[in-house]
Backbone as a ProteinNet text record, in pm:
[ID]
protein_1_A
[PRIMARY]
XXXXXXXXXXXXXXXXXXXXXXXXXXXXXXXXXXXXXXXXXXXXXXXXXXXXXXXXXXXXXXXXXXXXXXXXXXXXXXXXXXXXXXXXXXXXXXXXXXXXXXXXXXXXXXXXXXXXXXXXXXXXXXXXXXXXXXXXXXXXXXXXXXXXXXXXXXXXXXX
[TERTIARY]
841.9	810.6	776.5	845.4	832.1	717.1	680.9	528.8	422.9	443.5	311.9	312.6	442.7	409.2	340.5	381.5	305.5	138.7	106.7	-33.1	-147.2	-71.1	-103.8	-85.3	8	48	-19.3	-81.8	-114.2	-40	-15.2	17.9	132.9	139.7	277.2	219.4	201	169.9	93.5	-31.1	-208.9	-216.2	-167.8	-253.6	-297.2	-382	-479.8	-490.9	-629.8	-675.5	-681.9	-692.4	-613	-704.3	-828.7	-927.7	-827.1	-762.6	-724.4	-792.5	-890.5	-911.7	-873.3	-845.9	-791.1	-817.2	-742.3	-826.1	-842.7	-925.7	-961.4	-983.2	-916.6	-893	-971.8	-1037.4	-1086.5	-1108.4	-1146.3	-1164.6	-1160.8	-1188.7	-1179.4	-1072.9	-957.6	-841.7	-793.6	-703	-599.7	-479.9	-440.8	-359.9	-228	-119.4	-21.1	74.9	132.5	234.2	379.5	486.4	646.2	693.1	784.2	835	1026.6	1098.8	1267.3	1329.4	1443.6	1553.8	1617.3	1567.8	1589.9	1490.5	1343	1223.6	1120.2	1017.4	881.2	815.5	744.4	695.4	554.6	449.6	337.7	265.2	184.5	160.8	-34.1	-67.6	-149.1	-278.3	-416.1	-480.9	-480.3	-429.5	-457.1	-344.9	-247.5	-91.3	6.2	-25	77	184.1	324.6	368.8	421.1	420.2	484.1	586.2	697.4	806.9	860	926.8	969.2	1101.4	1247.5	1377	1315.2	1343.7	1364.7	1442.9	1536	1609.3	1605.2	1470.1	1442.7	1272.3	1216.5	1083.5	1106	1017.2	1016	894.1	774.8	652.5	589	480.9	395.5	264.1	156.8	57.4	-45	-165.5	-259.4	-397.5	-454.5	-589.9	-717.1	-808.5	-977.7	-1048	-1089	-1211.8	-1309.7	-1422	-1496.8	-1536.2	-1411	-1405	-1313	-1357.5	-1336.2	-1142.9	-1103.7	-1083.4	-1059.6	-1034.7	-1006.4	-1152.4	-1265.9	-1388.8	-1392.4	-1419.8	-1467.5	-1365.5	-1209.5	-1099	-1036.2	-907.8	-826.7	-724.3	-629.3	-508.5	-378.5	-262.4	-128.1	-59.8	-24.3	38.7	213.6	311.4	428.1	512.4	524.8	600.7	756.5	808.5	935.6	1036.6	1114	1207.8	1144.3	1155.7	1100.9	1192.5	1305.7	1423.4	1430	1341.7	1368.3	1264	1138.6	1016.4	955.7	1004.9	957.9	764.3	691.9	590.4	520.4	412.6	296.1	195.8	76.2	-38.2	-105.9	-152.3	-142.4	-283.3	-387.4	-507	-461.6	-580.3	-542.4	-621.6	-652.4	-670	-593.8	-495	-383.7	-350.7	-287.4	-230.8	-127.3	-98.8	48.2	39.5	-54.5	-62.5	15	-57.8	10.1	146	226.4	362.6	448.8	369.6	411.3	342.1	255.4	267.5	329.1	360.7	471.6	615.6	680.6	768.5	758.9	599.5	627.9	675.1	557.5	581.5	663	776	935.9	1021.8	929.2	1002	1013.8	1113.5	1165.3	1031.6	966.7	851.7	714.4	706.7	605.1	454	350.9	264	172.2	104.6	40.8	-93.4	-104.2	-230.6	-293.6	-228.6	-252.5	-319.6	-275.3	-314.8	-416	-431.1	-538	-679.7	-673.1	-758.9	-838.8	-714.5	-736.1	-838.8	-780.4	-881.1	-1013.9	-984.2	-1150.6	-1271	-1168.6	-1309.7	-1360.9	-1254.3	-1303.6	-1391.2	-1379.4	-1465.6	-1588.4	-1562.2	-1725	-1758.5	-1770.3	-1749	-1707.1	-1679.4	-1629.9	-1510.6	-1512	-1396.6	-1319.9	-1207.4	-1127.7	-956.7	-895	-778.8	-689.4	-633.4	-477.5	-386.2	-381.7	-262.6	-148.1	-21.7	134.9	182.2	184.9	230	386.4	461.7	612.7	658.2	742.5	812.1	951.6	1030.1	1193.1	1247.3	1285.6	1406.9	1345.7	1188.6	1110	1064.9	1053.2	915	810.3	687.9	585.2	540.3	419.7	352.7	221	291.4	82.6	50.2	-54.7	-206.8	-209.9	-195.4	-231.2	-232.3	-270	-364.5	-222.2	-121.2	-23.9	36.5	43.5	119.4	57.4	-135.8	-153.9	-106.2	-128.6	-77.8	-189.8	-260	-317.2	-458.9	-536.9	-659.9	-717.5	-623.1	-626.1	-673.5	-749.8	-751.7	-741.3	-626.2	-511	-395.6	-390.6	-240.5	-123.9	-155.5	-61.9	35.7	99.9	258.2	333.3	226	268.9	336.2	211.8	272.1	313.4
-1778	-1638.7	-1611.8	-1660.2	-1660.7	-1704	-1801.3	-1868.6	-1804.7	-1737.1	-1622.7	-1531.3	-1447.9	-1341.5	-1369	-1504.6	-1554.2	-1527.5	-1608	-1602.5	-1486.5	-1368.1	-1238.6	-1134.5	-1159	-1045.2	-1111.4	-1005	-1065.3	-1049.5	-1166.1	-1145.9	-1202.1	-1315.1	-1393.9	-1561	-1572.5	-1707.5	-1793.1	-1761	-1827.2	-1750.2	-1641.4	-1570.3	-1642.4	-1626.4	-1715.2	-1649.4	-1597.2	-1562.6	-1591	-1545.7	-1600.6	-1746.8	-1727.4	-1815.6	-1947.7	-1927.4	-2062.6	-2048.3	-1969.5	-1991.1	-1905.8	-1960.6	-1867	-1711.7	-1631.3	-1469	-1435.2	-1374.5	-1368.3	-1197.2	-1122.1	-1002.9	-920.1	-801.9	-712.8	-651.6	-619.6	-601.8	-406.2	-394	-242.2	-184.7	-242.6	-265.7	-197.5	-89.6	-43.9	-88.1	-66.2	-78	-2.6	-15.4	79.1	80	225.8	285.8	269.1	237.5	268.8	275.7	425.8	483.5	484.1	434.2	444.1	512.2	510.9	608.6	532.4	371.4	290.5	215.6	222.7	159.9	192.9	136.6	151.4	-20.9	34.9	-104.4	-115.4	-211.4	-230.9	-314	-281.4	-401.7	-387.8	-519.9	-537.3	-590.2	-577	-629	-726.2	-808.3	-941.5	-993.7	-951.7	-990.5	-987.6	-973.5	-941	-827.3	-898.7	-720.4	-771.1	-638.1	-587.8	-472.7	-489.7	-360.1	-382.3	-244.8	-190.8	-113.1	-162.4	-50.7	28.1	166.2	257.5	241.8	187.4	162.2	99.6	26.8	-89.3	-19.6	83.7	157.9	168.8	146.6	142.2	222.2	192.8	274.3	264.8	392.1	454.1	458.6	327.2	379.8	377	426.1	438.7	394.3	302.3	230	293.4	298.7	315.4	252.7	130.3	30.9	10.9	-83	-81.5	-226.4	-309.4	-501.9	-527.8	-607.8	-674.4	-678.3	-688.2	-647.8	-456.4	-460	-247.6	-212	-206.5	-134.3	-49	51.3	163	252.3	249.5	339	331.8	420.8	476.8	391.9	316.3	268.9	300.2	336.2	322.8	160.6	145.2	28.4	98.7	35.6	81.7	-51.3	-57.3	-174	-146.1	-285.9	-257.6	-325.6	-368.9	-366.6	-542.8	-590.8	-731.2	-816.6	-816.3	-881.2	-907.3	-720.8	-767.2	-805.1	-865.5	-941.7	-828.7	-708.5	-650.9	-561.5	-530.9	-414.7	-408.8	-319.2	-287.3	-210.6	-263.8	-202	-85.8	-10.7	98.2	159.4	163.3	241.5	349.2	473.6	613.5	642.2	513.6	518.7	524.6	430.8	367.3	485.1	439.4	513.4	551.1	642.1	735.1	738.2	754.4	731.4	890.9	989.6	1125.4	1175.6	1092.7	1094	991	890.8	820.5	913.9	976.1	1061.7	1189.9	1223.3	1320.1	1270.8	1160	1116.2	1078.4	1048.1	961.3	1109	1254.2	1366	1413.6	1380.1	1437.4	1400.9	1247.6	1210.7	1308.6	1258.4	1330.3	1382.7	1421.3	1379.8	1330.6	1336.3	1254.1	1357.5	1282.8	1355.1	1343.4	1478.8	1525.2	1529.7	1582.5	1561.6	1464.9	1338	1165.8	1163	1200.4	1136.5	1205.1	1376.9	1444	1361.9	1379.9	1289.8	1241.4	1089	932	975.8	1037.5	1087.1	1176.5	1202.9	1265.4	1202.3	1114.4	987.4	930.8	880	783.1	862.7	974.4	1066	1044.6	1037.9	1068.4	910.8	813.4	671.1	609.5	677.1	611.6	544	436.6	359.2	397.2	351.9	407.9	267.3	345.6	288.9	321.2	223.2	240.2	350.1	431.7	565.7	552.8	569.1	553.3	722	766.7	871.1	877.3	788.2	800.4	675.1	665.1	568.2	611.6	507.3	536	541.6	677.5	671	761	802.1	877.8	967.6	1099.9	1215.9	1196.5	1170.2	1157.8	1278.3	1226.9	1266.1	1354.6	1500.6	1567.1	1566.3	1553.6	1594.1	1502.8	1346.5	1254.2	1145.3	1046	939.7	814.5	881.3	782.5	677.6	702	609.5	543.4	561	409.8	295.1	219.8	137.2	-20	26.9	-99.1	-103.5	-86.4	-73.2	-260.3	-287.3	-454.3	-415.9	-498.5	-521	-606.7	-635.8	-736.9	-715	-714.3	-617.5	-762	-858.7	-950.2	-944.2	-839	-820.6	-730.3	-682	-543.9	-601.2	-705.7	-687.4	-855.9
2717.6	2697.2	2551.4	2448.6	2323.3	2270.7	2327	2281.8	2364.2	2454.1	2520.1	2449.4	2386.7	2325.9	2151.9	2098.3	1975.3	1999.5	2096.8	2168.4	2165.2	2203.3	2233.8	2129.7	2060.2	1955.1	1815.1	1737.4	1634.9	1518.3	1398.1	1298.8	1341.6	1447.4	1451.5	1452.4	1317.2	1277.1	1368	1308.7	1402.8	1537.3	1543.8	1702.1	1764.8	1864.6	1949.9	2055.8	2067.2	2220	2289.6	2456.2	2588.9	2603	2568.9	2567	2438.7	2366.5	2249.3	2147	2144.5	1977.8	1881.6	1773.8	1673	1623.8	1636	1620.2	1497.6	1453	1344.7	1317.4	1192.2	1182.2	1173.5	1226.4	1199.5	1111.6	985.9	871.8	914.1	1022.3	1038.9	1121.6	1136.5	1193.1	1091.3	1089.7	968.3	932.2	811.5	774.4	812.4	858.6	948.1	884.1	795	748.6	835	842.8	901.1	802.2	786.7	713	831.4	728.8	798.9	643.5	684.5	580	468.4	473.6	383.9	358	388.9	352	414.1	379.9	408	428.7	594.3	627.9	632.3	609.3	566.7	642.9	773.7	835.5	818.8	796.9	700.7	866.9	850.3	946.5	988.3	864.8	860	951.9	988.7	1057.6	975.2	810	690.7	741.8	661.8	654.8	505.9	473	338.3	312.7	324.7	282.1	136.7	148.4	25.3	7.8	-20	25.7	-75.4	-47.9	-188.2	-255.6	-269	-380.4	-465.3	-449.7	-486.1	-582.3	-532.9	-551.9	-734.3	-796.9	-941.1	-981.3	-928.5	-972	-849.5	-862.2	-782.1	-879.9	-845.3	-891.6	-795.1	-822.2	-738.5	-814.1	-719	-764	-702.1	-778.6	-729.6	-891.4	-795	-810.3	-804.9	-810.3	-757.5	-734.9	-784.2	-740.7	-660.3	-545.9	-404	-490.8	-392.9	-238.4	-206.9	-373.8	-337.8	-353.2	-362.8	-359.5	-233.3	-219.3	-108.8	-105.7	-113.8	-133.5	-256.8	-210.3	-273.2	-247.9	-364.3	-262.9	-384.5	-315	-329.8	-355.5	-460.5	-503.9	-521.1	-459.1	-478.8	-509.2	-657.8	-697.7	-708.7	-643.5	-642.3	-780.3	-781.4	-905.7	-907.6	-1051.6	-1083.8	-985.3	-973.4	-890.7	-749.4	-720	-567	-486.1	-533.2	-479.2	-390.5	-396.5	-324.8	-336.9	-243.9	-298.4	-186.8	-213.6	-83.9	-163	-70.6	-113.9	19.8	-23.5	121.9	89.9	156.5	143.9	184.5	123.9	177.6	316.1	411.9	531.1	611.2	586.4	657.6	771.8	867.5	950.8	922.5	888.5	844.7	759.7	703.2	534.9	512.5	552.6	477.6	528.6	582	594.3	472.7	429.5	305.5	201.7	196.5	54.6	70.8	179.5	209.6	128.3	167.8	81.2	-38.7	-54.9	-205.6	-363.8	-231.8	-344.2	-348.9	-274.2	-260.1	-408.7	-451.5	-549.2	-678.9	-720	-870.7	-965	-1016.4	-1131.4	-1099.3	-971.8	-913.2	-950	-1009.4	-1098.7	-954.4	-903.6	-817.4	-906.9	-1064.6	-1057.9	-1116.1	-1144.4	-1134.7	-1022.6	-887.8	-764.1	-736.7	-759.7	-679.3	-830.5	-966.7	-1016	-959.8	-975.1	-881.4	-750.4	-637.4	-528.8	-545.1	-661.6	-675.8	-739.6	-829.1	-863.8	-784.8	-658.4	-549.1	-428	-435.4	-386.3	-472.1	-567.6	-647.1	-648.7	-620.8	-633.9	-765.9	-846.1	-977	-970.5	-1055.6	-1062.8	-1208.8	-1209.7	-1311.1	-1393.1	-1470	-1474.6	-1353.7	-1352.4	-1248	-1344.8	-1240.3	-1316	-1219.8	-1330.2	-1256.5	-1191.6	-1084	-1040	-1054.4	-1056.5	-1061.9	-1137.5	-1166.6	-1260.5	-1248.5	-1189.9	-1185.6	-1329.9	-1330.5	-1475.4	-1569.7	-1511.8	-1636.6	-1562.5	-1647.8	-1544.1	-1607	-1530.5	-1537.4	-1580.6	-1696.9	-1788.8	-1723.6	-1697.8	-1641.6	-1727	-1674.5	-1755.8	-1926.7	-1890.6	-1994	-1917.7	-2047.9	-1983.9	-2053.1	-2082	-2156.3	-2065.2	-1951.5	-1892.2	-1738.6	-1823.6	-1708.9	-1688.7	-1618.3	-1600.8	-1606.6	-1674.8	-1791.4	-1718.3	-1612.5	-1580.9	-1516	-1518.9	-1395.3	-1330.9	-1249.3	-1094.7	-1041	-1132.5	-1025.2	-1027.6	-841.2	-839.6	-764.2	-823.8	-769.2	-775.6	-871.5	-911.4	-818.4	-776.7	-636.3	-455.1	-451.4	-278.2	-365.8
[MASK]
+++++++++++++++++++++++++++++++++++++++++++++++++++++++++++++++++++++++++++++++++++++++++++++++++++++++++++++++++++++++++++++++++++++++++++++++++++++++++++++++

């Protein structure tokens, strides 16, 4: 039973269609938000998942690019503490996405107009620096440019 449901379900190490060959991800498949009372879960097209405890949540920044793999959106990077390996990367497609920025603006300091910005460049297609919307331990800075978060686009430190 265990190895039929590997078979069929994707994102349980090599899928495989009823036919046997390997499935290969949909690139237009979303990204799917689960939000619980002690974390946030991240399940990725690819069969990835990525969570995050909050207790563990350190910064909230948000990316718009315009180099592979973020080009065309908006995405949420939520890094967790250096220790606990934790993070996720979340387009503002995702499914449930506006129930995770429902919580994320609950937070303490959490700079709303970092994010509405961020979403209006990527509306206009411009690419930009990575700006930090929250930072554990600090209130975020409106209306300045002091506490981007360095303008990478590489977010390997995140998920």
């Amino acid at each position: 039973m265990i190895s039929w449901l590997r078979r069929i379900l994707p994102g349980q190490g090599g899928a495989r269609d009823l036919a046997g060959s390997v499935r290969r991800h949909d690139p237009f498949e979303p990204f799917i938000v689960n939000l619980y009372d002690d974390r946030v879960v991240v399940h990725r097209p690819d069969g990835q998942r990525e969570e995050l405890a909050w207790n563990a949540l350190e910064r909230v920044v948000v990316r718009v690019s315009e180099r592979a793999p973020w080009a065309g959106r908006a995405w949420l990077i939520l890094i967790g503490a250096p220790d606990s390996g934790q993070g996720c990367v979340v387009p503002f497609d995702a499914a449930n996405h506006a129930a995770l920025l429902e919580q994320l603006r609950a937070l303490p300091g959490f700079n709303q107009q970092k994010l509405d910005k961020a979403l209006s460049d990527a509306a206009a297609g411009k690419s930009r620096s990575d700006a930090i919307c929250w930072k554990r331990g600090a209130q975020a800075q409106t209306g300045t440019d002091a506490d981007h978060a360095g303008g990478s686009d590489d977010a390997g430190h995140a998920a």
